Amino acid sequence: MSVTHSLDTATSRANPVPAPMKRLTVPKLKAMKGGTPIVMLTAYTARIAQLLDPHCDLLLVGDSLGQVIYGLPSTVPVTMEMMCAHGAAVVRGSYHALVAVDMPFGSYEASPEQAFASAARLLKETGAAAVKLEGGAAMASTIAFLSERGIPVIGHVGLTPQAVNMLGGYGARGRDAAEAKKIVGDAKAVADAGAFLLVLEGVFEEIAVKASKAASCPTIGIGASAGCDGQVLVTEDMLGLFERVPRFVKRYDDLAGRIESAAALYAAEVRSRIFPGDEQIYRGPKK
Ligand code: KIV
């Protein structure tokens, strides 16, 4: 949709034309706990955001862009600059969903003050409404610090990919009773600290159900069962862009196969001098 602006002389505000849908807000999403499941997908670019926006409650500019967009081995090397650039693109491409941006590894763990400076930069430079950060009880004071200062925070517990070097891989978490108990405690701590939403990644159904009961805010599962208040997936996984995806991902399309077929057809046509396009445009104006 192309958007122009008209100046509202009563308020001196430039209003987009056509008037966009109103974005979902933090209080509205928070109130969705226990109701209609919350729909969330990742987006990293303006065009994908445009396509997903009407269908989603939230768009997450995940640091999974490290692997998906940049071909990095993990989310650890992702930078603030990457998150700012992609966050701004997704905000430009959306009108309805709330946009949240991941805080990259190293941008928030040192202190609440470091987290505030990074989160404020992300919100200022992208126009997003919220940030997401990984970690349980250990991050509670940071989440409280941000929330009390006007920065909406989404928590993320269970499998926390930024800690891959500590965890030793991306397997499901909570395999023993002590770890399962800790994850439920983490969920409660993060919600009590003020997170308005909580991502539960890679945990068994029993843990997801207990964590969802313990957390006062809605929980969004990824590989965490339908016991959560909503679901998030990496869009490119769900669209079938990669050969290998986690077992919990349902592929709704075979984008890799379709892109390969289209590219093969294009290559064959060019090599046969079938140049795509309307023949007329090559002939020039009619004489
Ligand atoms: O980085 C990401 O995309 C995420 C979600 C998949 C939860 O954190």
Coordinates of C-alpha atoms and ligand atoms in Angstrom, one line a residue:
M1 CA 0.0 0.0 0.0
S2 CA 1.5 3.4 -0.9
V3 CA 1.1 6.0 1.8
T4 CA 1.1 9.7 1.5
H5 CA 0.7 12.3 4.2
S6 CA -1.8 15.2 4.7
L7 CA -1.2 17.9 7.3
D8 CA -3.9 18.1 9.9
T9 CA -3.9 21.9 10.5
A10 CA -5.7 21.4 13.8
T11 CA -3.0 19.4 15.4
S12 CA 0.0 20.1 13.0
R13 CA 0.4 16.4 12.6
A14 CA 1.1 14.7 9.3
N15 CA -1.6 12.0 9.0
P16 CA -1.0 9.0 6.6
V17 CA -3.5 8.7 3.8
P18 CA -5.2 6.2 3.6
A19 CA -5.6 6.1 7.3
P20 CA -3.9 3.0 8.6
M21 CA -5.4 0.5 11.0
K22 CA -4.7 1.3 14.6
R23 CA -1.7 -0.7 16.0
L24 CA -2.3 -3.2 18.8
T25 CA -1.0 -1.8 22.0
V26 CA 0.8 -3.3 25.0
P27 CA -2.3 -3.1 27.3
K28 CA -4.5 -4.8 24.6
L29 CA -2.0 -7.6 24.2
K30 CA -1.6 -8.1 27.9
A31 CA -5.4 -8.4 28.2
M32 CA -5.4 -11.3 25.7
K33 CA -4.1 -13.8 28.4
G34 CA -6.4 -16.8 28.4
G35 CA -8.4 -15.6 25.5
T36 CA -8.0 -16.0 21.7
P37 CA -4.5 -17.2 21.1
I38 CA -2.0 -14.5 20.2
V39 CA -0.5 -14.8 16.7
M40 CA 3.2 -13.8 16.4
L41 CA 5.7 -14.3 13.6
T42 CA 9.2 -13.0 13.0
A43 CA 9.8 -10.4 10.3
Y44 CA 13.1 -8.8 9.3
T45 CA 12.2 -6.8 6.1
A46 CA 9.5 -4.3 5.1
R47 CA 7.9 -6.4 2.4
I48 CA 7.6 -9.5 4.6
A49 CA 6.2 -7.3 7.3
Q50 CA 3.6 -5.9 4.9
L51 CA 2.5 -9.5 4.0
L52 CA 2.3 -10.8 7.6
D53 CA 0.9 -7.7 9.3
P54 CA -2.8 -8.1 8.6
H55 CA -2.6 -11.7 10.1
C56 CA -0.5 -11.1 13.2
D57 CA -1.0 -9.6 16.6
L58 CA 2.8 -9.1 16.9
L59 CA 5.8 -9.0 14.6
L60 CA 9.1 -9.9 16.2
V61 CA 12.3 -8.6 14.7
G62 CA 14.1 -11.6 16.2
D63 CA 17.9 -11.8 16.5
S64 CA 17.4 -15.1 14.6
L65 CA 18.0 -12.7 11.7
G66 CA 21.7 -13.5 12.4
Q67 CA 21.2 -17.0 11.0
V68 CA 18.3 -16.4 8.6
I69 CA 19.5 -13.2 6.9
Y70 CA 23.2 -13.0 7.6
G71 CA 24.2 -16.7 7.6
L72 CA 25.8 -16.4 11.0
P73 CA 26.4 -19.5 13.1
S74 CA 24.3 -18.3 16.0
T75 CA 22.6 -15.1 17.4
V76 CA 25.7 -14.3 19.5
P77 CA 27.4 -12.0 16.8
V78 CA 24.2 -10.0 16.1
T79 CA 24.7 -6.3 16.6
M80 CA 22.6 -3.3 17.6
E81 CA 23.1 -1.8 14.1
M82 CA 21.5 -4.9 12.5
M83 CA 18.6 -4.8 14.9
C84 CA 18.1 -1.1 14.4
A85 CA 18.1 -1.3 10.6
H86 CA 15.8 -4.3 10.4
G87 CA 13.5 -3.1 13.2
A88 CA 13.0 0.2 11.3
A89 CA 12.2 -1.7 8.1
V90 CA 9.6 -3.8 9.8
V91 CA 7.9 -0.8 11.4
R92 CA 7.8 0.9 8.0
G93 CA 6.1 -2.2 6.5
S94 CA 3.4 -2.6 9.2
Y95 CA 0.4 -0.7 10.5
H96 CA -1.5 -3.2 12.6
A97 CA 0.7 -5.5 14.6
L98 CA 2.8 -4.5 17.6
V99 CA 6.4 -4.6 16.6
A100 CA 9.0 -5.8 19.1
V101 CA 12.7 -5.9 18.6
D102 CA 15.2 -8.4 20.1
M103 CA 18.0 -6.9 22.3
P104 CA 21.1 -8.5 20.9
F105 CA 23.6 -10.5 23.0
G106 CA 25.9 -8.1 25.0
S107 CA 23.6 -5.1 24.8
Y108 CA 21.7 -5.6 28.1
E109 CA 23.2 -8.1 30.5
A110 CA 25.8 -6.0 32.2
S111 CA 23.5 -3.7 34.1
P112 CA 19.9 -2.2 34.1
E113 CA 21.5 1.1 32.9
Q114 CA 23.2 -0.6 30.0
A115 CA 19.9 -2.3 29.1
F116 CA 18.0 1.0 29.3
A117 CA 20.5 2.8 27.0
S118 CA 20.3 -0.1 24.4
A119 CA 16.5 -0.5 24.7
A120 CA 15.9 3.3 24.3
R121 CA 18.1 3.4 21.2
L122 CA 16.2 0.5 19.7
L123 CA 12.8 2.2 20.3
K124 CA 14.0 5.6 19.1
E125 CA 15.7 4.3 15.9
T126 CA 13.1 1.8 14.9
G127 CA 9.8 3.1 16.1
A128 CA 9.0 -0.3 17.6
A129 CA 6.9 -0.4 20.7
A130 CA 8.7 -3.1 22.7
V131 CA 12.0 -5.0 23.2
K132 CA 12.6 -8.6 24.0
L133 CA 15.4 -9.9 26.1
E134 CA 16.5 -13.4 27.2
G135 CA 16.8 -14.7 30.8
G136 CA 14.8 -15.6 33.8
A137 CA 15.1 -14.5 37.5
A138 CA 18.6 -13.1 36.9
M139 CA 17.1 -10.5 34.5
A140 CA 14.1 -9.6 36.7
S141 CA 15.7 -6.4 38.1
T142 CA 16.6 -5.3 34.6
I143 CA 13.0 -5.9 33.4
A144 CA 11.6 -4.0 36.3
F145 CA 14.1 -1.1 35.6
L146 CA 13.0 -0.9 32.0
S147 CA 9.3 -1.3 32.6
E148 CA 9.2 1.3 35.3
R149 CA 10.9 3.7 32.8
G150 CA 8.4 3.3 30.0
I151 CA 10.0 0.5 28.0
P152 CA 7.7 -2.5 27.4
V153 CA 9.6 -5.7 27.8
I154 CA 8.9 -9.2 26.5
G155 CA 10.8 -11.9 28.5
H156 CA 12.2 -15.1 27.0
V157 CA 12.8 -18.2 29.1
G158 CA 13.4 -22.0 28.6
L159 CA 15.7 -22.4 25.7
T160 CA 17.5 -19.1 25.4
P161 CA 19.6 -19.2 22.1
Q162 CA 21.9 -16.4 23.1
A163 CA 23.2 -18.7 25.9
V164 CA 24.1 -21.5 23.3
N165 CA 27.7 -21.5 24.5
M166 CA 26.6 -22.3 28.0
L167 CA 23.8 -24.7 27.0
G168 CA 25.9 -26.6 24.5
G169 CA 23.1 -26.7 21.9
Y170 CA 19.5 -26.0 21.0
G171 CA 17.8 -29.0 22.6
A172 CA 14.6 -28.8 24.7
R173 CA 15.1 -27.5 28.3
G174 CA 13.6 -28.8 31.6
R175 CA 14.5 -32.4 31.1
D176 CA 15.0 -32.9 34.9
A177 CA 12.7 -31.9 37.7
A178 CA 15.1 -29.2 39.1
E179 CA 15.5 -27.5 35.7
A180 CA 11.7 -27.7 35.0
K181 CA 11.0 -26.1 38.4
K182 CA 13.6 -23.3 37.6
I183 CA 11.9 -22.5 34.3
V184 CA 8.5 -22.2 36.0
G185 CA 10.1 -19.9 38.6
D186 CA 11.8 -17.9 35.9
A187 CA 8.5 -17.4 34.1
K188 CA 6.9 -16.1 37.3
A189 CA 9.9 -13.8 38.1
V190 CA 10.0 -12.2 34.7
A191 CA 6.2 -11.6 34.7
D192 CA 6.2 -10.3 38.3
A193 CA 9.0 -7.9 37.3
G194 CA 6.8 -6.3 34.7
A195 CA 7.2 -8.2 31.4
F196 CA 4.0 -7.8 29.4
L197 CA 4.6 -10.9 27.4
L198 CA 6.8 -14.0 27.8
V199 CA 8.3 -16.2 25.2
L200 CA 8.6 -19.9 26.3
E201 CA 11.0 -21.7 24.0
G202 CA 11.8 -25.4 23.8
V203 CA 10.0 -26.7 26.9
F204 CA 7.7 -29.7 27.4
E205 CA 3.9 -29.2 27.6
E206 CA 3.8 -29.8 31.4
I207 CA 6.3 -27.0 32.0
A208 CA 4.5 -24.7 29.5
V209 CA 1.2 -25.2 31.3
K210 CA 2.7 -24.6 34.7
A211 CA 4.7 -21.6 33.5
S212 CA 1.6 -20.1 31.8
K213 CA -0.3 -20.5 35.1
A214 CA 2.5 -19.0 37.1
A215 CA 3.0 -16.0 34.8
S216 CA 0.5 -13.2 35.1
C217 CA 1.2 -12.1 31.5
P218 CA 0.4 -14.0 28.3
T219 CA 2.9 -16.7 27.3
I220 CA 4.0 -17.2 23.7
G221 CA 5.3 -20.7 22.9
I222 CA 7.9 -21.7 20.3
G223 CA 8.3 -25.5 20.6
A224 CA 6.3 -25.2 23.9
S225 CA 2.9 -26.8 23.1
A226 CA -0.6 -25.3 22.8
G227 CA -0.5 -24.8 26.6
C228 CA 0.6 -21.3 26.0
D229 CA -1.4 -18.2 25.3
G230 CA -0.1 -17.8 21.8
Q231 CA 2.6 -19.0 19.4
V232 CA 5.6 -17.6 17.5
L233 CA 7.6 -19.2 14.7
V234 CA 10.5 -18.0 12.6
T235 CA 8.6 -17.1 9.4
E236 CA 11.3 -18.6 7.0
D237 CA 11.0 -21.9 8.9
M238 CA 7.3 -21.9 8.6
L239 CA 7.4 -21.1 4.9
G240 CA 9.8 -23.9 4.2
L241 CA 12.9 -21.8 3.2
F242 CA 15.3 -24.1 4.9
E243 CA 15.9 -27.9 4.6
R244 CA 16.4 -28.4 8.3
V245 CA 14.0 -27.0 10.8
P246 CA 13.2 -27.9 14.4
R247 CA 10.8 -30.8 14.7
F248 CA 8.0 -28.7 16.2
V249 CA 7.9 -26.4 13.1
K250 CA 5.0 -27.1 10.8
R251 CA 5.9 -26.1 7.2
Y252 CA 3.0 -24.2 5.6
D253 CA 4.7 -23.9 2.2
D254 CA 7.8 -25.1 0.3
L255 CA 9.3 -21.7 -0.5
A256 CA 12.8 -23.2 -1.1
G257 CA 11.4 -25.6 -3.7
R258 CA 9.3 -22.9 -5.4
I259 CA 12.3 -20.4 -5.5
E260 CA 14.5 -23.1 -6.9
S261 CA 11.9 -24.0 -9.6
A262 CA 11.4 -20.4 -10.6
A263 CA 15.2 -19.7 -10.7
A264 CA 15.7 -22.9 -12.8
L265 CA 13.0 -21.8 -15.3
Y266 CA 14.4 -18.3 -15.5
A267 CA 17.9 -19.6 -16.2
A268 CA 16.6 -22.0 -18.8
E269 CA 14.6 -19.2 -20.6
V270 CA 17.5 -16.7 -20.6
R271 CA 19.9 -19.4 -22.0
S272 CA 17.3 -20.1 -24.7
R273 CA 17.1 -16.3 -25.4
I274 CA 13.5 -16.2 -24.2
F275 CA 13.9 -12.9 -22.5
P276 CA 11.1 -12.3 -20.1
G277 CA 8.7 -9.4 -20.5
D278 CA 6.2 -8.0 -22.9
E279 CA 7.7 -8.4 -26.4
Q280 CA 6.2 -5.0 -27.3
I281 CA 8.5 -3.1 -25.0
Y282 CA 11.5 -4.2 -26.9
R283 CA 10.1 -3.2 -30.3
G284 CA 9.8 0.5 -29.2
P285 CA 6.9 2.9 -29.9
K286 CA 4.6 2.0 -32.7
K287 CA 5.4 3.8 -35.9
Ligands
KIV1 O1 15.1 -14.5 17.5 C1 13.9 -15.0 17.4 O2 13.4 -15.1 16.3 C2 13.2 -15.4 18.6 C3 11.9 -16.1 18.5 C4 11.9 -17.2 17.6 C5 11.3 -16.4 19.7 O3 13.7 -15.1 19.7

